[in-house]
Amino acid sequence: MVRKYPERITARMTRIINQDEVLLIRQNTKIKFGSSDAIIGTVFMTNPGSFDFKHTEGWADFKSGKGLLNVLETEDYADLTMQNLIEVVREGYKQANLGSPDGIVQIFNISNIVQKKGKKAEEYHKKVKDVIEKSNSVDLSILHDPATNNEQAFLEACKSSNFIIMGFVNNVFSENVSDLISWSQVIADRLIVAIDEKKRFSHPRRWRTEIHLKELAISEMCKVLKNSNR
């Protein structure tokens, strides 16, 4: 069977076992288009949601706390949010007459804590931070990517990208979102956002049901790619 989204998603998942609860932290997330290892794009979002390694052997045991390994680095197929990003990138390249994308799109989140309910991301982040501080099980730096809370790291992460996509859950990590929007002025010629009726940078998960936002993102992608290839 030919997959609609054959692109592979790679990531590193770290688990922390807190009594009967398994806390998951996702880092180094990338979407792989084609065969090139070159960075072609960067995405900034709120937090890791539903993507996991459900097609990977051993994943069920890992996320339930079984086994000795507390870090799993592998690849799997896209969840809904990743599928929406893939569609926008693919269609943007197509409409810009650039064929198919070939390279890596890197994903950065304000919080690396896995929480499927985006509205609870900030609350859950604080909870996991408290657990780590009390247990001293991992370094606190694992909780977020420097690119989301340091302007120089942000600009460095964007440096080699042809496009930068931003989209956030509403009213979550508002201060961080404000900083990222401010820093993005420097890379405005490569920035792709789908702004909703309330002037917010819509999260890519919304693009499946709010088609006008996905179409807007595709239009912005096409425009950025055409400008960068003149």
PDB file of N, CA and C in Angstrom, residues 98-143:
ATOM      1  N   LEU A  98       8.766  24.230  -8.132  1.00  0.00           N
ATOM      2  CA  LEU A  98      10.076  23.775  -7.663  1.00  0.00           C
ATOM      3  C   LEU A  98      10.127  22.263  -7.474  1.00  0.00           C
ATOM      4  N   GLY A  99       9.134  21.570  -7.993  1.00  0.00           N
ATOM      5  CA  GLY A  99       9.118  20.117  -7.870  1.00  0.00           C
ATOM      6  C   GLY A  99       8.784  19.674  -6.468  1.00  0.00           C
ATOM      7  N   SER A 100       9.492  18.660  -5.988  1.00  0.00           N
ATOM      8  CA  SER A 100       9.247  18.120  -4.649  1.00  0.00           C
ATOM      9  C   SER A 100      10.326  18.583  -3.680  1.00  0.00           C
ATOM     10  N   PRO A 101       9.974  18.852  -2.422  1.00  0.00           N
ATOM     11  CA  PRO A 101      10.987  19.234  -1.433  1.00  0.00           C
ATOM     12  C   PRO A 101      11.973  18.094  -1.196  1.00  0.00           C
ATOM     13  N   ASP A 102      13.224  18.450  -0.954  1.00  0.00           N
ATOM     14  CA  ASP A 102      14.270  17.452  -0.725  1.00  0.00           C
ATOM     15  C   ASP A 102      15.174  17.956   0.384  1.00  0.00           C
ATOM     16  N   GLY A 103      14.980  17.438   1.585  1.00  0.00           N
ATOM     17  CA  GLY A 103      15.795  17.884   2.711  1.00  0.00           C
ATOM     18  C   GLY A 103      15.053  17.724   4.025  1.00  0.00           C
ATOM     19  N   ILE A 104      15.598  18.347   5.057  1.00  0.00           N
ATOM     20  CA  ILE A 104      15.100  18.197   6.421  1.00  0.00           C
ATOM     21  C   ILE A 104      14.371  19.458   6.872  1.00  0.00           C
ATOM     22  N   VAL A 105      13.195  19.265   7.454  1.00  0.00           N
ATOM     23  CA  VAL A 105      12.502  20.358   8.140  1.00  0.00           C
ATOM     24  C   VAL A 105      12.595  20.071   9.634  1.00  0.00           C
ATOM     25  N   GLN A 106      13.248  20.971  10.361  1.00  0.00           N
ATOM     26  CA  GLN A 106      13.461  20.763  11.792  1.00  0.00           C
ATOM     27  C   GLN A 106      12.336  21.417  12.599  1.00  0.00           C
ATOM     28  N   ILE A 107      11.956  20.745  13.687  1.00  0.00           N
ATOM     29  CA  ILE A 107      10.846  21.200  14.523  1.00  0.00           C
ATOM     30  C   ILE A 107      11.365  21.625  15.892  1.00  0.00           C
ATOM     31  N   PHE A 108      11.007  22.834  16.306  1.00  0.00           N
ATOM     32  CA  PHE A 108      11.332  23.310  17.648  1.00  0.00           C
ATOM     33  C   PHE A 108      10.039  23.636  18.389  1.00  0.00           C
ATOM     34  N   ASN A 109       9.968  23.233  19.654  1.00  0.00           N
ATOM     35  CA  ASN A 109       8.805  23.519  20.488  1.00  0.00           C
ATOM     36  C   ASN A 109       9.204  24.356  21.694  1.00  0.00           C
ATOM     37  N   ILE A 110       8.303  25.239  22.118  1.00  0.00           N
ATOM     38  CA  ILE A 110       8.551  26.037  23.313  1.00  0.00           C
ATOM     39  C   ILE A 110       8.746  25.127  24.520  1.00  0.00           C
ATOM     40  N   SER A 111       7.950  24.084  24.589  1.00  0.00           N
ATOM     41  CA  SER A 111       8.121  23.042  25.609  1.00  0.00           C
ATOM     42  C   SER A 111       8.327  21.714  24.911  1.00  0.00           C
ATOM     43  N   ASN A 112       9.245  20.906  25.404  1.00  0.00           N
ATOM     44  CA  ASN A 112       9.488  19.582  24.834  1.00  0.00           C
ATOM     45  C   ASN A 112       8.666  18.484  25.513  1.00  0.00           C
ATOM     46  N   ILE A 113       7.829  18.862  26.470  1.00  0.00           N
ATOM     47  CA  ILE A 113       7.022  17.883  27.194  1.00  0.00           C
ATOM     48  C   ILE A 113       5.844  17.440  26.330  1.00  0.00           C
ATOM     49  N   VAL A 114       5.686  16.142  26.183  1.00  0.00           N
ATOM     50  CA  VAL A 114       4.587  15.604  25.379  1.00  0.00           C
ATOM     51  C   VAL A 114       3.272  15.755  26.143  1.00  0.00           C
ATOM     52  N   GLN A 115       2.337  16.474  25.537  1.00  0.00           N
ATOM     53  CA  GLN A 115       1.009  16.667  26.126  1.00  0.00           C
ATOM     54  C   GLN A 115       0.024  16.869  24.981  1.00  0.00           C
ATOM     55  N   LYS A 116      -0.848  15.897  24.778  1.00  0.00           N
ATOM     56  CA  LYS A 116      -1.760  15.936  23.640  1.00  0.00           C
ATOM     57  C   LYS A 116      -2.759  17.079  23.714  1.00  0.00           C
ATOM     58  N   LYS A 117      -3.115  17.487  24.919  1.00  0.00           N
ATOM     59  CA  LYS A 117      -4.050  18.602  25.072  1.00  0.00           C
ATOM     60  C   LYS A 117      -3.250  19.896  25.179  1.00  0.00           C
ATOM     61  N   GLY A 118      -3.145  20.599  24.051  1.00  0.00           N
ATOM     62  CA  GLY A 118      -2.293  21.784  23.980  1.00  0.00           C
ATOM     63  C   GLY A 118      -2.596  22.837  25.024  1.00  0.00           C
ATOM     64  N   LYS A 119      -3.874  22.988  25.386  1.00  0.00           N
ATOM     65  CA  LYS A 119      -4.250  23.999  26.368  1.00  0.00           C
ATOM     66  C   LYS A 119      -3.646  23.715  27.741  1.00  0.00           C
ATOM     67  N   LYS A 120      -3.282  22.442  27.981  1.00  0.00           N
ATOM     68  CA  LYS A 120      -2.710  22.057  29.274  1.00  0.00           C
ATOM     69  C   LYS A 120      -1.180  22.022  29.235  1.00  0.00           C
ATOM     70  N   ALA A 121      -0.596  22.424  28.116  1.00  0.00           N
ATOM     71  CA  ALA A 121       0.849  22.288  27.925  1.00  0.00           C
ATOM     72  C   ALA A 121       1.652  23.054  28.970  1.00  0.00           C
ATOM     73  N   GLU A 122       1.241  24.270  29.275  1.00  0.00           N
ATOM     74  CA  GLU A 122       2.000  25.087  30.220  1.00  0.00           C
ATOM     75  C   GLU A 122       1.915  24.513  31.633  1.00  0.00           C
ATOM     76  N   GLU A 123       0.724  24.111  32.023  1.00  0.00           N
ATOM     77  CA  GLU A 123       0.516  23.507  33.339  1.00  0.00           C
ATOM     78  C   GLU A 123       1.321  22.212  33.478  1.00  0.00           C
ATOM     79  N   TYR A 124       1.311  21.395  32.432  1.00  0.00           N
ATOM     80  CA  TYR A 124       2.014  20.113  32.453  1.00  0.00           C
ATOM     81  C   TYR A 124       3.526  20.326  32.460  1.00  0.00           C
ATOM     82  N   HIS A 125       3.982  21.342  31.729  1.00  0.00           N
ATOM     83  CA  HIS A 125       5.408  21.671  31.702  1.00  0.00           C
ATOM     84  C   HIS A 125       5.913  21.980  33.114  1.00  0.00           C
ATOM     85  N   LYS A 126       5.135  22.770  33.856  1.00  0.00           N
ATOM     86  CA  LYS A 126       5.530  23.131  35.220  1.00  0.00           C
ATOM     87  C   LYS A 126       5.567  21.881  36.111  1.00  0.00           C
ATOM     88  N   LYS A 127       4.613  20.999  35.905  1.00  0.00           N
ATOM     89  CA  LYS A 127       4.562  19.768  36.700  1.00  0.00           C
ATOM     90  C   LYS A 127       5.811  18.922  36.462  1.00  0.00           C
ATOM     91  N   VAL A 128       6.188  18.730  35.201  1.00  0.00           N
ATOM     92  CA  VAL A 128       7.353  17.909  34.877  1.00  0.00           C
ATOM     93  C   VAL A 128       8.632  18.584  35.368  1.00  0.00           C
ATOM     94  N   LYS A 129       8.692  19.892  35.267  1.00  0.00           N
ATOM     95  CA  LYS A 129       9.847  20.637  35.781  1.00  0.00           C
ATOM     96  C   LYS A 129      10.020  20.383  37.276  1.00  0.00           C
ATOM     97  N   ASP A 130       8.920  20.404  38.018  1.00  0.00           N
ATOM     98  CA  ASP A 130       8.984  20.140  39.462  1.00  0.00           C
ATOM     99  C   ASP A 130       9.484  18.722  39.737  1.00  0.00           C
ATOM    100  N   VAL A 131       9.019  17.759  38.953  1.00  0.00           N
ATOM    101  CA  VAL A 131       9.436  16.369  39.129  1.00  0.00           C
ATOM    102  C   VAL A 131      10.942  16.234  38.902  1.00  0.00           C
ATOM    103  N   ILE A 132      11.440  16.878  37.856  1.00  0.00           N
ATOM    104  CA  ILE A 132      12.874  16.797  37.533  1.00  0.00           C
ATOM    105  C   ILE A 132      13.708  17.453  38.626  1.00  0.00           C
ATOM    106  N   GLU A 133      13.257  18.609  39.112  1.00  0.00           N
ATOM    107  CA  GLU A 133      14.006  19.308  40.160  1.00  0.00           C
ATOM    108  C   GLU A 133      14.077  18.489  41.445  1.00  0.00           C
ATOM    109  N   LYS A 134      13.018  17.777  41.744  1.00  0.00           N
ATOM    110  CA  LYS A 134      13.000  16.970  42.965  1.00  0.00           C
ATOM    111  C   LYS A 134      13.794  15.679  42.827  1.00  0.00           C
ATOM    112  N   SER A 135      13.744  15.093  41.640  1.00  0.00           N
ATOM    113  CA  SER A 135      14.402  13.795  41.439  1.00  0.00           C
ATOM    114  C   SER A 135      15.828  13.924  40.914  1.00  0.00           C
ATOM    115  N   ASN A 136      16.106  15.083  40.294  1.00  0.00           N
ATOM    116  CA  ASN A 136      17.419  15.297  39.667  1.00  0.00           C
ATOM    117  C   ASN A 136      17.755  14.180  38.683  1.00  0.00           C
ATOM    118  N   SER A 137      16.724  13.697  37.971  1.00  0.00           N
ATOM    119  CA  SER A 137      16.888  12.544  37.078  1.00  0.00           C
ATOM    120  C   SER A 137      17.522  12.903  35.740  1.00  0.00           C
ATOM    121  N   VAL A 138      17.220  14.100  35.238  1.00  0.00           N
ATOM    122  CA  VAL A 138      17.818  14.574  33.989  1.00  0.00           C
ATOM    123  C   VAL A 138      18.107  16.059  34.135  1.00  0.00           C
ATOM    124  N   ASP A 139      18.873  16.598  33.198  1.00  0.00           N
ATOM    125  CA  ASP A 139      19.168  18.028  33.204  1.00  0.00           C
ATOM    126  C   ASP A 139      17.924  18.809  32.794  1.00  0.00           C
ATOM    127  N   LEU A 140      17.661  19.900  33.477  1.00  0.00           N
ATOM    128  CA  LEU A 140      16.481  20.716  33.175  1.00  0.00           C
ATOM    129  C   LEU A 140      16.481  21.278  31.758  1.00  0.00           C
ATOM    130  N   SER A 141      17.664  21.387  31.172  1.00  0.00           N
ATOM    131  CA  SER A 141      17.751  21.952  29.815  1.00  0.00           C
ATOM    132  C   SER A 141      17.012  21.105  28.787  1.00  0.00           C
ATOM    133  N   ILE A 142      16.695  19.872  29.153  1.00  0.00           N
ATOM    134  CA  ILE A 142      15.987  18.979  28.239  1.00  0.00           C
ATOM    135  C   ILE A 142      14.548  19.451  27.995  1.00  0.00           C
ATOM    136  N   LEU A 143      14.041  20.323  28.855  1.00  0.00           N
ATOM    137  CA  LEU A 143      12.639  20.731  28.789  1.00  0.00           C
ATOM    138  C   LEU A 143      12.305  21.645  27.624  1.00  0.00           C
TER     139      LEU A 143
END
